[in-house]
mmCIF file of C-alpha atoms and ligand atoms in Angstrom:
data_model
loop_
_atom_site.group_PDB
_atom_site.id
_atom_site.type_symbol
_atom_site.label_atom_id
_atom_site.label_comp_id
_atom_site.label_asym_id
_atom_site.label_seq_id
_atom_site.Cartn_x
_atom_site.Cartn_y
_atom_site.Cartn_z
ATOM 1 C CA UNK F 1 0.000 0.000 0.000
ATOM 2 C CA UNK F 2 1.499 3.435 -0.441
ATOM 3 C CA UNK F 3 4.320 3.558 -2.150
ATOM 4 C CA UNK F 4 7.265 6.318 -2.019
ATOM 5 C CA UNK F 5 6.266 10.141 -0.899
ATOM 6 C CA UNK F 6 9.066 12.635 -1.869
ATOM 7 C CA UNK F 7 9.265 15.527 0.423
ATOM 8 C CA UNK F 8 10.798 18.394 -2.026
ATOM 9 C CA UNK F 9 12.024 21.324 0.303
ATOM 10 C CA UNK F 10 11.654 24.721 -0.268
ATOM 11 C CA UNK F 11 14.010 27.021 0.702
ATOM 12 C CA UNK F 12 14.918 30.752 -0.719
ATOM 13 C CA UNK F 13 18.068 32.710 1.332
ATOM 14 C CA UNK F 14 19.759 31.550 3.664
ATOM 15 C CA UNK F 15 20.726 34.637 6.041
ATOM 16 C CA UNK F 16 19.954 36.258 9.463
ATOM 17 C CA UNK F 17 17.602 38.659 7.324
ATOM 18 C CA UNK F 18 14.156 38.773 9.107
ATOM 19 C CA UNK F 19 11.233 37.030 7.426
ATOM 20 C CA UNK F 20 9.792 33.950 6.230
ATOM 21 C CA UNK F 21 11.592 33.703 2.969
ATOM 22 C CA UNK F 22 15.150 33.392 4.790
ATOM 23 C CA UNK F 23 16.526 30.723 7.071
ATOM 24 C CA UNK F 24 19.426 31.462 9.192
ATOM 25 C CA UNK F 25 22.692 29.289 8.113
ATOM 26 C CA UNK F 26 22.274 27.817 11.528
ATOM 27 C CA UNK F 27 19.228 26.344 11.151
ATOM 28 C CA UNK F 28 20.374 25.158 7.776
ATOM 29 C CA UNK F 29 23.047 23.608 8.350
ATOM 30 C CA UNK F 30 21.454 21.313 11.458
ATOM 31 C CA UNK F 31 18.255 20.700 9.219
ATOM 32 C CA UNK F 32 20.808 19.032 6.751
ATOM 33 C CA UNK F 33 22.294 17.578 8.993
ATOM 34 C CA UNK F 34 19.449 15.899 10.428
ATOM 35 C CA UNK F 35 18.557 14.958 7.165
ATOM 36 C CA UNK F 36 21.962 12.899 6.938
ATOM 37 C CA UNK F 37 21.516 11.546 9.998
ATOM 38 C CA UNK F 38 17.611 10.013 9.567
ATOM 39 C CA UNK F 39 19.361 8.165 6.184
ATOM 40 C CA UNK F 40 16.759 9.363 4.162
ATOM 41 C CA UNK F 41 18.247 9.744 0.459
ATOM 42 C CA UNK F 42 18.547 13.168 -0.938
ATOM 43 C CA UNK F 43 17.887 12.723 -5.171
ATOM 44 C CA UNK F 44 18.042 15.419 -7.228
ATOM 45 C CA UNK F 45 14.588 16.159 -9.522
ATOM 46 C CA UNK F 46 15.704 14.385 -12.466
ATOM 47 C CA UNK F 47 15.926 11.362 -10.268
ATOM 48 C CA UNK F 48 12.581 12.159 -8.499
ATOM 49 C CA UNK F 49 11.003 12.088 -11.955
ATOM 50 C CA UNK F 50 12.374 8.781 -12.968
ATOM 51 C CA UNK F 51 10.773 7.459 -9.344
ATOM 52 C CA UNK F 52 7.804 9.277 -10.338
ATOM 53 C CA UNK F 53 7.696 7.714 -14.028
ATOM 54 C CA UNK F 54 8.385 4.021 -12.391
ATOM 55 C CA UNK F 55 6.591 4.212 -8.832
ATOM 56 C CA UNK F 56 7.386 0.599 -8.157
ATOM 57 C CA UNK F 57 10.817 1.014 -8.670
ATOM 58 C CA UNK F 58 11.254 2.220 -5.481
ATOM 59 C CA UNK F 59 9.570 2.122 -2.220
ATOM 60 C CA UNK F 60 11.944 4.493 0.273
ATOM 61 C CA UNK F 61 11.346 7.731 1.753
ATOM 62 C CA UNK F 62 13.636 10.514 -0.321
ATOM 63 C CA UNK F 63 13.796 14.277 -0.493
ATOM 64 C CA UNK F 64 14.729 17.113 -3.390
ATOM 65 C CA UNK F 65 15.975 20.409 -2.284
ATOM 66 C CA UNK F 66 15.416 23.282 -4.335
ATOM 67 C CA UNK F 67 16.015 26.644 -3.796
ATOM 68 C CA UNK F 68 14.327 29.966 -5.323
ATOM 69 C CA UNK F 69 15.503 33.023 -6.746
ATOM 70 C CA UNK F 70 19.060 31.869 -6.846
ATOM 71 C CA UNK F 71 20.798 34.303 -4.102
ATOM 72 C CA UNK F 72 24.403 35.041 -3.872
ATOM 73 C CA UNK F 73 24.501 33.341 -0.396
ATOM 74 C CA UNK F 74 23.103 30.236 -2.248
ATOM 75 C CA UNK F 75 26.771 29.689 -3.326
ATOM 76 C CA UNK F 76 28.248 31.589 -0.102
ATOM 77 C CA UNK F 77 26.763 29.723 3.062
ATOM 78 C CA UNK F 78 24.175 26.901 1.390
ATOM 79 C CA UNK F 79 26.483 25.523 -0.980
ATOM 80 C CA UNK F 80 29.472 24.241 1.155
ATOM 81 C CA UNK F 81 26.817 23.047 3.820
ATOM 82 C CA UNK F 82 25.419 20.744 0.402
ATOM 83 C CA UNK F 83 28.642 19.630 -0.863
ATOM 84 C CA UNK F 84 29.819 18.348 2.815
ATOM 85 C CA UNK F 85 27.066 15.800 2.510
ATOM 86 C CA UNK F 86 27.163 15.384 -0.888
ATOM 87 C CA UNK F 87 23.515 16.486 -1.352
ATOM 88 C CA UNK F 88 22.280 17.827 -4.965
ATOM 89 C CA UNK F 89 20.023 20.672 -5.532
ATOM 90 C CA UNK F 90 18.015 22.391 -7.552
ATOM 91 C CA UNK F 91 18.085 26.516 -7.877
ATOM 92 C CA UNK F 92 15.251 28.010 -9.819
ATOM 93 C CA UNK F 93 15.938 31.458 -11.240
ATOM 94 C CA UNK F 94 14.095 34.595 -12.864
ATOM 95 C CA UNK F 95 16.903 35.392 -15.730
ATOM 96 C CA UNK F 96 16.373 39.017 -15.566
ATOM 97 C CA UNK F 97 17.636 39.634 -12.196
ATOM 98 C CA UNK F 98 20.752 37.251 -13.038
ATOM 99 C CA UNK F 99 23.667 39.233 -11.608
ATOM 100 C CA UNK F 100 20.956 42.077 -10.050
ATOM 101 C CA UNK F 101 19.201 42.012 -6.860
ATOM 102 C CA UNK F 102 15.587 40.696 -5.509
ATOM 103 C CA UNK F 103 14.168 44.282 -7.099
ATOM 104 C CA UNK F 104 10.776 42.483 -7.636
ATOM 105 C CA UNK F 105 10.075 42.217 -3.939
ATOM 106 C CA UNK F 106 8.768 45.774 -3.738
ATOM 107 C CA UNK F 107 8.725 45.622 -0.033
ATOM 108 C CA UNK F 108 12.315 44.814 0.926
ATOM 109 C CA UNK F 109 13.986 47.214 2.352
ATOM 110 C CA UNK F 110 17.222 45.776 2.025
ATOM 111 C CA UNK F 111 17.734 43.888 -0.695
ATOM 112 C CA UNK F 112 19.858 40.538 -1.619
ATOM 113 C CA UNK F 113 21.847 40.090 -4.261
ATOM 114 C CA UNK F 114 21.591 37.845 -6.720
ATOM 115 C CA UNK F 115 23.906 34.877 -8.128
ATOM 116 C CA UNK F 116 25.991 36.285 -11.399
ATOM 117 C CA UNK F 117 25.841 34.059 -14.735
ATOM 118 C CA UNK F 118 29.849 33.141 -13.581
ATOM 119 C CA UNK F 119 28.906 31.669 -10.412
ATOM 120 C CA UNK F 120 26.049 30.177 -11.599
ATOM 121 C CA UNK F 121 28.397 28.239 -14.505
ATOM 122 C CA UNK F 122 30.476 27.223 -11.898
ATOM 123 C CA UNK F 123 27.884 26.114 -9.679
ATOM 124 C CA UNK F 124 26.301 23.940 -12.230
ATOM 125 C CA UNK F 125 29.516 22.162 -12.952
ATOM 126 C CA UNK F 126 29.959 21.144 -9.750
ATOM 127 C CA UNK F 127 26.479 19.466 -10.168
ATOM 128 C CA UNK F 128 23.723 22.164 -9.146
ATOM 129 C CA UNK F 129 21.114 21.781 -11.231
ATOM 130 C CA UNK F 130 19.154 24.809 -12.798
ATOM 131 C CA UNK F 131 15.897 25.466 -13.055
ATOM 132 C CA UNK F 132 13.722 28.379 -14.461
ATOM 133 C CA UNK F 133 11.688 30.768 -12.307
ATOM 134 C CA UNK F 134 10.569 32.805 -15.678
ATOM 135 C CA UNK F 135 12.419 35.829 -17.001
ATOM 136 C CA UNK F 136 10.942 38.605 -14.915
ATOM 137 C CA UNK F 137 9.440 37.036 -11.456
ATOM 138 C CA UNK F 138 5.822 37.707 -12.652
ATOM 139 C CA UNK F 139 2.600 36.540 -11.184
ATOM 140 C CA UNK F 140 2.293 34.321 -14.624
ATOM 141 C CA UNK F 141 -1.495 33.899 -14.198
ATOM 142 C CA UNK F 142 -1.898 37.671 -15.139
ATOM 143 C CA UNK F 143 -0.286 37.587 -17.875
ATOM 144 C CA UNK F 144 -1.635 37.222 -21.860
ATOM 145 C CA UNK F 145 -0.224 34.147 -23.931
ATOM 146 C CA UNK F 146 2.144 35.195 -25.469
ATOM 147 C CA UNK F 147 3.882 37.314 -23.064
ATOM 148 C CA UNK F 148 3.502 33.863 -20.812
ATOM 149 C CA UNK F 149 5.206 32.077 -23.630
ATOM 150 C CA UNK F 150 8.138 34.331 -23.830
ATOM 151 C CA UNK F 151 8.606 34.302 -19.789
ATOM 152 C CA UNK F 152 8.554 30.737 -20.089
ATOM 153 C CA UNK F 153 10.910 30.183 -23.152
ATOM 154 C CA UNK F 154 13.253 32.286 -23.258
ATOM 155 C CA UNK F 155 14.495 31.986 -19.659
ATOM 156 C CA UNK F 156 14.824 28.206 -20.787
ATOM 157 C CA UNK F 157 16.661 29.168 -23.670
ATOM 158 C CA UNK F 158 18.719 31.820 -21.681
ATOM 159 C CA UNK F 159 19.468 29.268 -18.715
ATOM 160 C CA UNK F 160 20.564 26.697 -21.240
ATOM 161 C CA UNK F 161 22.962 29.078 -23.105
ATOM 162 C CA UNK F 162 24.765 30.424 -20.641
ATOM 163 C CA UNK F 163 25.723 26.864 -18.680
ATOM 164 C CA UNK F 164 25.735 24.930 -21.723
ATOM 165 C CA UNK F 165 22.475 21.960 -20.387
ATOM 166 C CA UNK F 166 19.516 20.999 -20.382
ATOM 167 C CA UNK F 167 17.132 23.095 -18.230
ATOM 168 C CA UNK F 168 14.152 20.740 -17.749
ATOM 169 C CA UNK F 169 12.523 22.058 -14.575
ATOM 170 C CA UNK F 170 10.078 25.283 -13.449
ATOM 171 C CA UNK F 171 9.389 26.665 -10.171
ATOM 172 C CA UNK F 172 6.540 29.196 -10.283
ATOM 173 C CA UNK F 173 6.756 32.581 -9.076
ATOM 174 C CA UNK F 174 4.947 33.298 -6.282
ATOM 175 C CA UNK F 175 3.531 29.557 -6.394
ATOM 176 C CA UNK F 176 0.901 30.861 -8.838
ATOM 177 C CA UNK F 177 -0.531 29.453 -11.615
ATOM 178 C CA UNK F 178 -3.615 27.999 -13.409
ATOM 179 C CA UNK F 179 -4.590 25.764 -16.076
ATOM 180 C CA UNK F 180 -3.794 27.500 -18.906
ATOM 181 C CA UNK F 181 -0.266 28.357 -17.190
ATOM 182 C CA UNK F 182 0.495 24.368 -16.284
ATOM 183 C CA UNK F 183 -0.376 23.486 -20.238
ATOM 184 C CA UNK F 184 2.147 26.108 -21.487
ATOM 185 C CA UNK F 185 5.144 24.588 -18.632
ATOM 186 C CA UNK F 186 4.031 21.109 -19.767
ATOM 187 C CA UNK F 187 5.282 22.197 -23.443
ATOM 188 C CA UNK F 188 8.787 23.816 -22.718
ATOM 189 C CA UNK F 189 9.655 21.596 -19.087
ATOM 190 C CA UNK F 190 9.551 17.851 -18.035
ATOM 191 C CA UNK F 191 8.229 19.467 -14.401
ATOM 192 C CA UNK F 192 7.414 22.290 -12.378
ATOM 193 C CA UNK F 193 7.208 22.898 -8.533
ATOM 194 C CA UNK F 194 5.023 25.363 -6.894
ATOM 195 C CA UNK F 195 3.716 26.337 -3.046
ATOM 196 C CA UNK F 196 1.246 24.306 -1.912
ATOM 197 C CA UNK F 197 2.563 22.645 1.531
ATOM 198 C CA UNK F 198 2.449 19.157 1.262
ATOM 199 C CA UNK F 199 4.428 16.121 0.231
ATOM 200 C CA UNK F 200 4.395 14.136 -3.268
ATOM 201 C CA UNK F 201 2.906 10.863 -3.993
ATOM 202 C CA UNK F 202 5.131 9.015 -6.089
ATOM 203 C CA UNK F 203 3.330 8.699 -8.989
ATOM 204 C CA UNK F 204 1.242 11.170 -9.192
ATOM 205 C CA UNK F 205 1.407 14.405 -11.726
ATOM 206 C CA UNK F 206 4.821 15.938 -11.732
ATOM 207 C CA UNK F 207 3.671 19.764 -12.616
ATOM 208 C CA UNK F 208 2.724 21.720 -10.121
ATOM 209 C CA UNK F 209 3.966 19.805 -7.230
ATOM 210 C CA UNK F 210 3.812 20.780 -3.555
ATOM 211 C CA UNK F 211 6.393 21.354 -1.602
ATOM 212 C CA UNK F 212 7.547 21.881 2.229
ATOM 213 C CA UNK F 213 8.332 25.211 2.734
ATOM 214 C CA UNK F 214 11.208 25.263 5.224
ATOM 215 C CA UNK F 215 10.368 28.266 7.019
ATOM 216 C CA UNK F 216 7.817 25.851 9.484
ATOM 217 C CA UNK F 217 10.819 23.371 10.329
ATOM 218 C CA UNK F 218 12.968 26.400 11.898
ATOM 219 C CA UNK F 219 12.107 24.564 14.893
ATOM 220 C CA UNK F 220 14.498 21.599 15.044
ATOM 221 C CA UNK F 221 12.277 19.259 17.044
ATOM 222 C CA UNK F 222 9.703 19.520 14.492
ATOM 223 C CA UNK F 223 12.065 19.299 12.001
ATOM 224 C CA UNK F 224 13.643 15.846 13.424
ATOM 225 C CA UNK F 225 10.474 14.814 14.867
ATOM 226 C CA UNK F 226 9.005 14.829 10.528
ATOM 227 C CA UNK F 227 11.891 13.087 9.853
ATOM 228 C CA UNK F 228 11.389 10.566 12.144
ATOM 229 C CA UNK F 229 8.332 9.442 10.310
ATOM 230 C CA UNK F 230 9.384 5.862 8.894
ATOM 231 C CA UNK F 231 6.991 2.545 9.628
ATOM 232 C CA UNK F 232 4.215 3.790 11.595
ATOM 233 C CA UNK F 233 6.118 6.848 12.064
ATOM 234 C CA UNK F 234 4.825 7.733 8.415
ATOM 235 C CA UNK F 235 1.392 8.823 9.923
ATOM 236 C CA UNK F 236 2.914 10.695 12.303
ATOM 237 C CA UNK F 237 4.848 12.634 9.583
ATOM 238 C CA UNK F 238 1.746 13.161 8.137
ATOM 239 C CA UNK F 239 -0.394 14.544 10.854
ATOM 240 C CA UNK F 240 1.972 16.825 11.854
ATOM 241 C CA UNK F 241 1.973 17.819 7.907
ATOM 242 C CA UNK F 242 -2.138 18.527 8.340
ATOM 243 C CA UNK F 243 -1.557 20.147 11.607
ATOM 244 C CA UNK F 244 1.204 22.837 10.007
ATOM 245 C CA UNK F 245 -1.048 22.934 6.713
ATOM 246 C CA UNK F 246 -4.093 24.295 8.719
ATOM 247 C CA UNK F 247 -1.984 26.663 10.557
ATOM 248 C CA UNK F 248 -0.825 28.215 7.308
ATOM 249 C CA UNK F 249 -4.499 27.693 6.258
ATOM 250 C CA UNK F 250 -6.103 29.638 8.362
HETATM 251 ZN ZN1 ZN I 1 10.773 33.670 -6.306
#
């Protein structure tokens, strides 16, 4: 009964800045180290879709971590934290602001800078994988089609250019999006992630997928105590899951 559920994290800076979109490097680094410690296998999104495509294949727990927006301290303070345990990860970015700051976030008062095109080359040879988060960080569902198409394509085409691979993944700005949105990232990506807290079903539709936004397991007992969730523990996992889901709810 069952089969695999992927949790696929979701995490955006990772700084002492105030606010739900950053995590302090702290907290990080003992989240991933927790997540070393429970033995739960860290795949990358290209290997989550092959589990997805083949959901007998494998039966184990296993998490994705992706990051969005693609800030500088991505590469300063979350990278080296990744590469001690050898964990993979995706980085979804809006190809405008490549080498700019998080100007779209109108009410930042300071803003964070954002990973050049160098880094980013760098980064992906050493095996980050990178996604698209559109060209200009736009609420896609009010946009017309076309303009959608060209936020769409040409930050694929852009992404692929400048690190020389595939760029097979989307990440929606803001976590919004609609039908018609979903049919146009069908065409130009093989998935796309968005913002609705919960975990995946192996199996199940790989556009649009929820995710576990990070923010909620700044407190480490929560964090461990979700990760603790094998056996029975799996219904633990996922009342605690319902329980954080109607707080952010409601
Ligand atoms: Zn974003």
């Amino acid at each position: 009964m069952g089969g695999a559920a992927v949790d696929i994290l979701m995490y955006h800076s990772i700084s002492n800045d105030v606010g739900p979109t950053s995590i302090t490097p702290q907290v990080f680094s003992n989240q991933m180290e927790m997540v070393a410690e429970s033995g739960i296998q860290v795949i990358s999104m290209d290997q989550f879709l092959v589990y997805s495509l083949n959901p007998n294949a494998h039966s184990d727990r296993a998490i994705v971590l992706t990051f969005d927006d693609g800030f500088q301290n991505f590469a300063d303070t979350a990278f080296p934290i990744l590469q001690r345990h050898k964990f993979r990860a995706t980085v979804f970015l809006a190809t405008d602001y490549v080498g700019q700051t998080d100007i779209w976030e109108q009410s930042n008062s300071s803003s964070k800078k954002i990973l050049p095109w160098g880094v980013v080359r760098d980064l992906s040879r050493n095996g980050v994988v990178f996604g698209s988060h559109s060209v200009s960080h736009a609420d896609l569902t009010l946009l017309k089609p076309n303009t959608l198409k060209v936020e769409l394509k040409a930050s694929k085409q852009e992404i692929e250019c400048k690190i020389g691979k595939a760029c097979k993944h989307f990440a929606f700005p803001y976590g919004r999006t609609n039908d018609e949105v979903n049919n146009m990232v069908s065409r130009y990506y093989t998935s796309s992630v968005g913002t609705r807290f919960d975990r995946t079903t192996v199996g199940s539709s790989v556009y649009n997928l929820p995710r576990l936004e990070m923010f909620y397991f700044n407190h480490l007992d929560r964090w461990r105590d979700y990760l603790g969730g094998r056996g029975a523990g799996y219904f633990a996992a996922r009342q605690l899951l319902r329980k954080l889901r109607r707080r952010l709810t409601t």
